[in-house]
PDB file of C-alpha atoms in Angstrom:
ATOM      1  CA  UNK A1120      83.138  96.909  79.021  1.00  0.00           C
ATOM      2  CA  UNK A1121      83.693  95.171  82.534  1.00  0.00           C
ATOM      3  CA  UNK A1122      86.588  96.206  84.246  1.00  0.00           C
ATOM      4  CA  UNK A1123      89.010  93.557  85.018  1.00  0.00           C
ATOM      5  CA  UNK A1124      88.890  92.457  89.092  1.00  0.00           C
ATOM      6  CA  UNK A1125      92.966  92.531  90.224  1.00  0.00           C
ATOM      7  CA  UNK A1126      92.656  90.195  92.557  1.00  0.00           C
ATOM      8  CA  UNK A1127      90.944  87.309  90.574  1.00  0.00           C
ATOM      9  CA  UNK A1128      93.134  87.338  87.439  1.00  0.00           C
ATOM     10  CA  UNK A1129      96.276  87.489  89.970  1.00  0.00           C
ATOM     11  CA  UNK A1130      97.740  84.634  88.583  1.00  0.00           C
ATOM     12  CA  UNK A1131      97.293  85.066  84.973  1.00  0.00           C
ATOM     13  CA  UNK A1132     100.578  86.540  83.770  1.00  0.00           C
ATOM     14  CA  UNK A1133      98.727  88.344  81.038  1.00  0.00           C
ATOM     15  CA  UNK A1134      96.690  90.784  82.875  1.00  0.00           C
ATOM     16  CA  UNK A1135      99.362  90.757  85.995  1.00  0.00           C
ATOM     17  CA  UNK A1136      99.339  94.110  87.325  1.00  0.00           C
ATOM     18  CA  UNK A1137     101.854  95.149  89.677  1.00  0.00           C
ATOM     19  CA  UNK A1138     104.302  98.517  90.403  1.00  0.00           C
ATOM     20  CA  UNK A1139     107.035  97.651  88.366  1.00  0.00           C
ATOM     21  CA  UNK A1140     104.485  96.045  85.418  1.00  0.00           C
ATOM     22  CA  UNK A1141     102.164  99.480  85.410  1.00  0.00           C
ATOM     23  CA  UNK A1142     105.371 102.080  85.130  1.00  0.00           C
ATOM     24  CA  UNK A1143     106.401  99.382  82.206  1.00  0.00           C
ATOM     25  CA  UNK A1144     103.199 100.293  80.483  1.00  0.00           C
ATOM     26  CA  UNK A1145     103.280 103.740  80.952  1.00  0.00           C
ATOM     27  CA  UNK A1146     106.958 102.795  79.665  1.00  0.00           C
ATOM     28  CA  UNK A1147     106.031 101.418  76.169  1.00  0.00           C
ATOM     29  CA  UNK A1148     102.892 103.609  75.742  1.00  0.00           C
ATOM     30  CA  UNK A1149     104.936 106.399  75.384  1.00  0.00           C
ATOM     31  CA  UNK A1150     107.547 104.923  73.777  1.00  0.00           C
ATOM     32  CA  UNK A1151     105.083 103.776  71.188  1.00  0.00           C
ATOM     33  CA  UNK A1152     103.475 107.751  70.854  1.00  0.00           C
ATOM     34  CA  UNK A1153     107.697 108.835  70.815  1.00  0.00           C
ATOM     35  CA  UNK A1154     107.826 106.379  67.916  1.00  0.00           C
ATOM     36  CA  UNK A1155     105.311 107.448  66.185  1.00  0.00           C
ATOM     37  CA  UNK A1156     106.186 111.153  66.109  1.00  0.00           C
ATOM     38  CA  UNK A1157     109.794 110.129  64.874  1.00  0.00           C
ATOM     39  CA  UNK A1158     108.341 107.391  62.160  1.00  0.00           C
ATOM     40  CA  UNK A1159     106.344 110.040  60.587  1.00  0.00           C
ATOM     41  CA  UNK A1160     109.177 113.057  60.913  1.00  0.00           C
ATOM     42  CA  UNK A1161     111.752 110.483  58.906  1.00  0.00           C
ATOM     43  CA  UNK A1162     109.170 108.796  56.444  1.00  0.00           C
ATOM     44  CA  UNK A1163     109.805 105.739  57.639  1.00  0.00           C
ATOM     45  CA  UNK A1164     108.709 102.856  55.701  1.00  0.00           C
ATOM     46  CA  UNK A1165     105.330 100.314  56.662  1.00  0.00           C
ATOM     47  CA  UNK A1166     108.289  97.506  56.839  1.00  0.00           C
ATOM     48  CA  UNK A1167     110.623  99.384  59.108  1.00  0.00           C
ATOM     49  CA  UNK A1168     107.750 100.968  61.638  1.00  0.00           C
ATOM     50  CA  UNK A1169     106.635  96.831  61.599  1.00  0.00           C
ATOM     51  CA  UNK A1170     109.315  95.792  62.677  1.00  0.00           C
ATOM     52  CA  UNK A1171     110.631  98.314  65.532  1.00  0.00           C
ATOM     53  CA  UNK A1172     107.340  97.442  67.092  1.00  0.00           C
ATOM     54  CA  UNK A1173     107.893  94.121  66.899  1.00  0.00           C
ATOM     55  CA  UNK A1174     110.815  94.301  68.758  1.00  0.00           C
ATOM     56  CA  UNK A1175     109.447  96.380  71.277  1.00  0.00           C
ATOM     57  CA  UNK A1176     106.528  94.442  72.310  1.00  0.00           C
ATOM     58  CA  UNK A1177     109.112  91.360  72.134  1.00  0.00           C
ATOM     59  CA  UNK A1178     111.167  93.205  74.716  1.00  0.00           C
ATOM     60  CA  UNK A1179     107.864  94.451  76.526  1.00  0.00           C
ATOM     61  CA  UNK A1180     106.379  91.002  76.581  1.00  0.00           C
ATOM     62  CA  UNK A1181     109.789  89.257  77.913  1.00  0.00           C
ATOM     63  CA  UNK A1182     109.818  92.299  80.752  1.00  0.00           C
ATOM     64  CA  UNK A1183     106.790  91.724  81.964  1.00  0.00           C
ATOM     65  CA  UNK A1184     107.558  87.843  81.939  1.00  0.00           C
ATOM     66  CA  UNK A1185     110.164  88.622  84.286  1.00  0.00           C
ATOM     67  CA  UNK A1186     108.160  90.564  86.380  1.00  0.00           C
ATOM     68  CA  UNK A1187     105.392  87.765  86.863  1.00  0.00           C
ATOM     69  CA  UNK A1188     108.182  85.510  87.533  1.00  0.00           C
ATOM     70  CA  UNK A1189     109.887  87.321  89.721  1.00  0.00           C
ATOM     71  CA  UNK A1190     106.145  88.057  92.131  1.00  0.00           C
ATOM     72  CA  UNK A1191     105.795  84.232  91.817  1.00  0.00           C
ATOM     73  CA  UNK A1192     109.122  83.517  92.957  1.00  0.00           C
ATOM     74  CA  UNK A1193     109.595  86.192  95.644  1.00  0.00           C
ATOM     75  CA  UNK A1194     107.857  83.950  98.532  1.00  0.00           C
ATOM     76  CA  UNK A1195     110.214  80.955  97.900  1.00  0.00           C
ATOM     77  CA  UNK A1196     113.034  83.373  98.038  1.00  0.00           C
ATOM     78  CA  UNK A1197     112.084  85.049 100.804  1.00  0.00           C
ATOM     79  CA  UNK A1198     111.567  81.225 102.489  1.00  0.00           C
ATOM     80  CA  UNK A1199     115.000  80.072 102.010  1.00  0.00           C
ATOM     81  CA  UNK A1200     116.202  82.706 102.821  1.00  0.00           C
ATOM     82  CA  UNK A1201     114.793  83.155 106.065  1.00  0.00           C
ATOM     83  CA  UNK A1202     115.494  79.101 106.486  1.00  0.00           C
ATOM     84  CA  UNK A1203     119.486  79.815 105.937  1.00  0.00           C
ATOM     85  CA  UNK A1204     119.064  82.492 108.277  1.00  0.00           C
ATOM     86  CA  UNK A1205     117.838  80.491 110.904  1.00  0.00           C
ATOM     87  CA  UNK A1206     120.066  77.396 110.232  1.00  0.00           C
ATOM     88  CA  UNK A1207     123.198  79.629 110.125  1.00  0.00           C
ATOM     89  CA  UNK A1208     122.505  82.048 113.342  1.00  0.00           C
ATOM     90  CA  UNK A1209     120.728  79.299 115.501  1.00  0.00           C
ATOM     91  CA  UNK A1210     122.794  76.661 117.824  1.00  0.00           C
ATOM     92  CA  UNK A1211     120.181  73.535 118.444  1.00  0.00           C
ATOM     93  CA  UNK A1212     119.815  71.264 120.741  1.00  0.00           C
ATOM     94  CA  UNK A1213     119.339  67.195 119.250  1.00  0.00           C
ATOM     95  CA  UNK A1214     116.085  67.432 121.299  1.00  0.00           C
ATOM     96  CA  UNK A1215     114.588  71.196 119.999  1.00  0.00           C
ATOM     97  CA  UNK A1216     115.310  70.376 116.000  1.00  0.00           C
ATOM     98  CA  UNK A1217     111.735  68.727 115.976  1.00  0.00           C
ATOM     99  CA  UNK A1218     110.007  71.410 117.540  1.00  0.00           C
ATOM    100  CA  UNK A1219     112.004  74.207 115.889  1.00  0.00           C
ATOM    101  CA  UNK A1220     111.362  72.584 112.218  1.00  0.00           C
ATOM    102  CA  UNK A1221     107.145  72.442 113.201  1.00  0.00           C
ATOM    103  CA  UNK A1222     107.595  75.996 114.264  1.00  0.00           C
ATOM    104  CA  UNK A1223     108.859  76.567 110.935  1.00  0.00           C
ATOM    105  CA  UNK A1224     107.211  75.183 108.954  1.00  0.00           C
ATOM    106  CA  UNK A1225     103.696  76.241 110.365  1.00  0.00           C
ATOM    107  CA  UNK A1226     104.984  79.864 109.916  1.00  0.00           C
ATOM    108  CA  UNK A1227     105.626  79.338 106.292  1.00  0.00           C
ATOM    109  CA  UNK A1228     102.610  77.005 105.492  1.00  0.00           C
ATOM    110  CA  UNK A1229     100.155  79.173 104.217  1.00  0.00           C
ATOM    111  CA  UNK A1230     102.751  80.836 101.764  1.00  0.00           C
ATOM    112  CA  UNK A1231     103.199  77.630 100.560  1.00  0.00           C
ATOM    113  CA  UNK A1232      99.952  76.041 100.247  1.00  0.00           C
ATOM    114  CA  UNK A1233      98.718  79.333  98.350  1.00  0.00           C
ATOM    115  CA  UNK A1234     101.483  79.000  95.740  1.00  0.00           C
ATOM    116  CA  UNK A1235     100.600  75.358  95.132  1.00  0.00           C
ATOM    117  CA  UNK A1236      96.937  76.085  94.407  1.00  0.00           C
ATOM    118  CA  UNK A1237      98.151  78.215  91.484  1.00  0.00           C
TER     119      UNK A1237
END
């Protein structure tokens, strides 16, 4: 079996790998052997050991959702915020707002461009 390359399924939310998405597999793996031990200890039923997993891969698949999201997200966040930071604490002049806003936005370019291509 090939072992799957991190960096070229980046973008494909169901192999996204990062710190908070591996300690939420670790998470439900044992959860899932937990479950297991307790299912057989009370007899639980085929029907009831169904459907608590169900529910726990629903809740494991909308986690990691959130985690893609938020990776996806966290360079737009982290480029408004630094362009509310800059409009708030910085006094132009009518004449330096062109420059400033080229400065800018060159800084922040490639960030951009990178999350358009995906």
């Amino acid at each position: 079996m090939k072992t799957i390359d991190k960096e070229k399924l980046i973008n494909n939310p169901v192999y996204f790998s990062n710190n908070k998405s591996e300690a939420l597999e670790d998470a439900l793996r044992m959860f899932l052997e937990t479950f297991k031990e307790y299912a057989s200890l009370n007899d639980l039923s085929a029907d009831q050991i169904s459907s608590f997993q169900q529910l726990i891969m629903e809740t494991y698949q909308e986690r990691k959702a959130v985690y893609f999201l938020e990776s996806k997200f966290s360079n737009f966040t982290d480029y408004i915020d630094t362009a509310i930071n800059f409009a708030l604490n910085t006094s132009l002049q009518s004449n330096d707002k062109e420059n400033i806003t080229k400065v800018f936005y060159y800084k922040n370019k490639h960030r951009l461009v990178s999350n358009e291509q995906h």
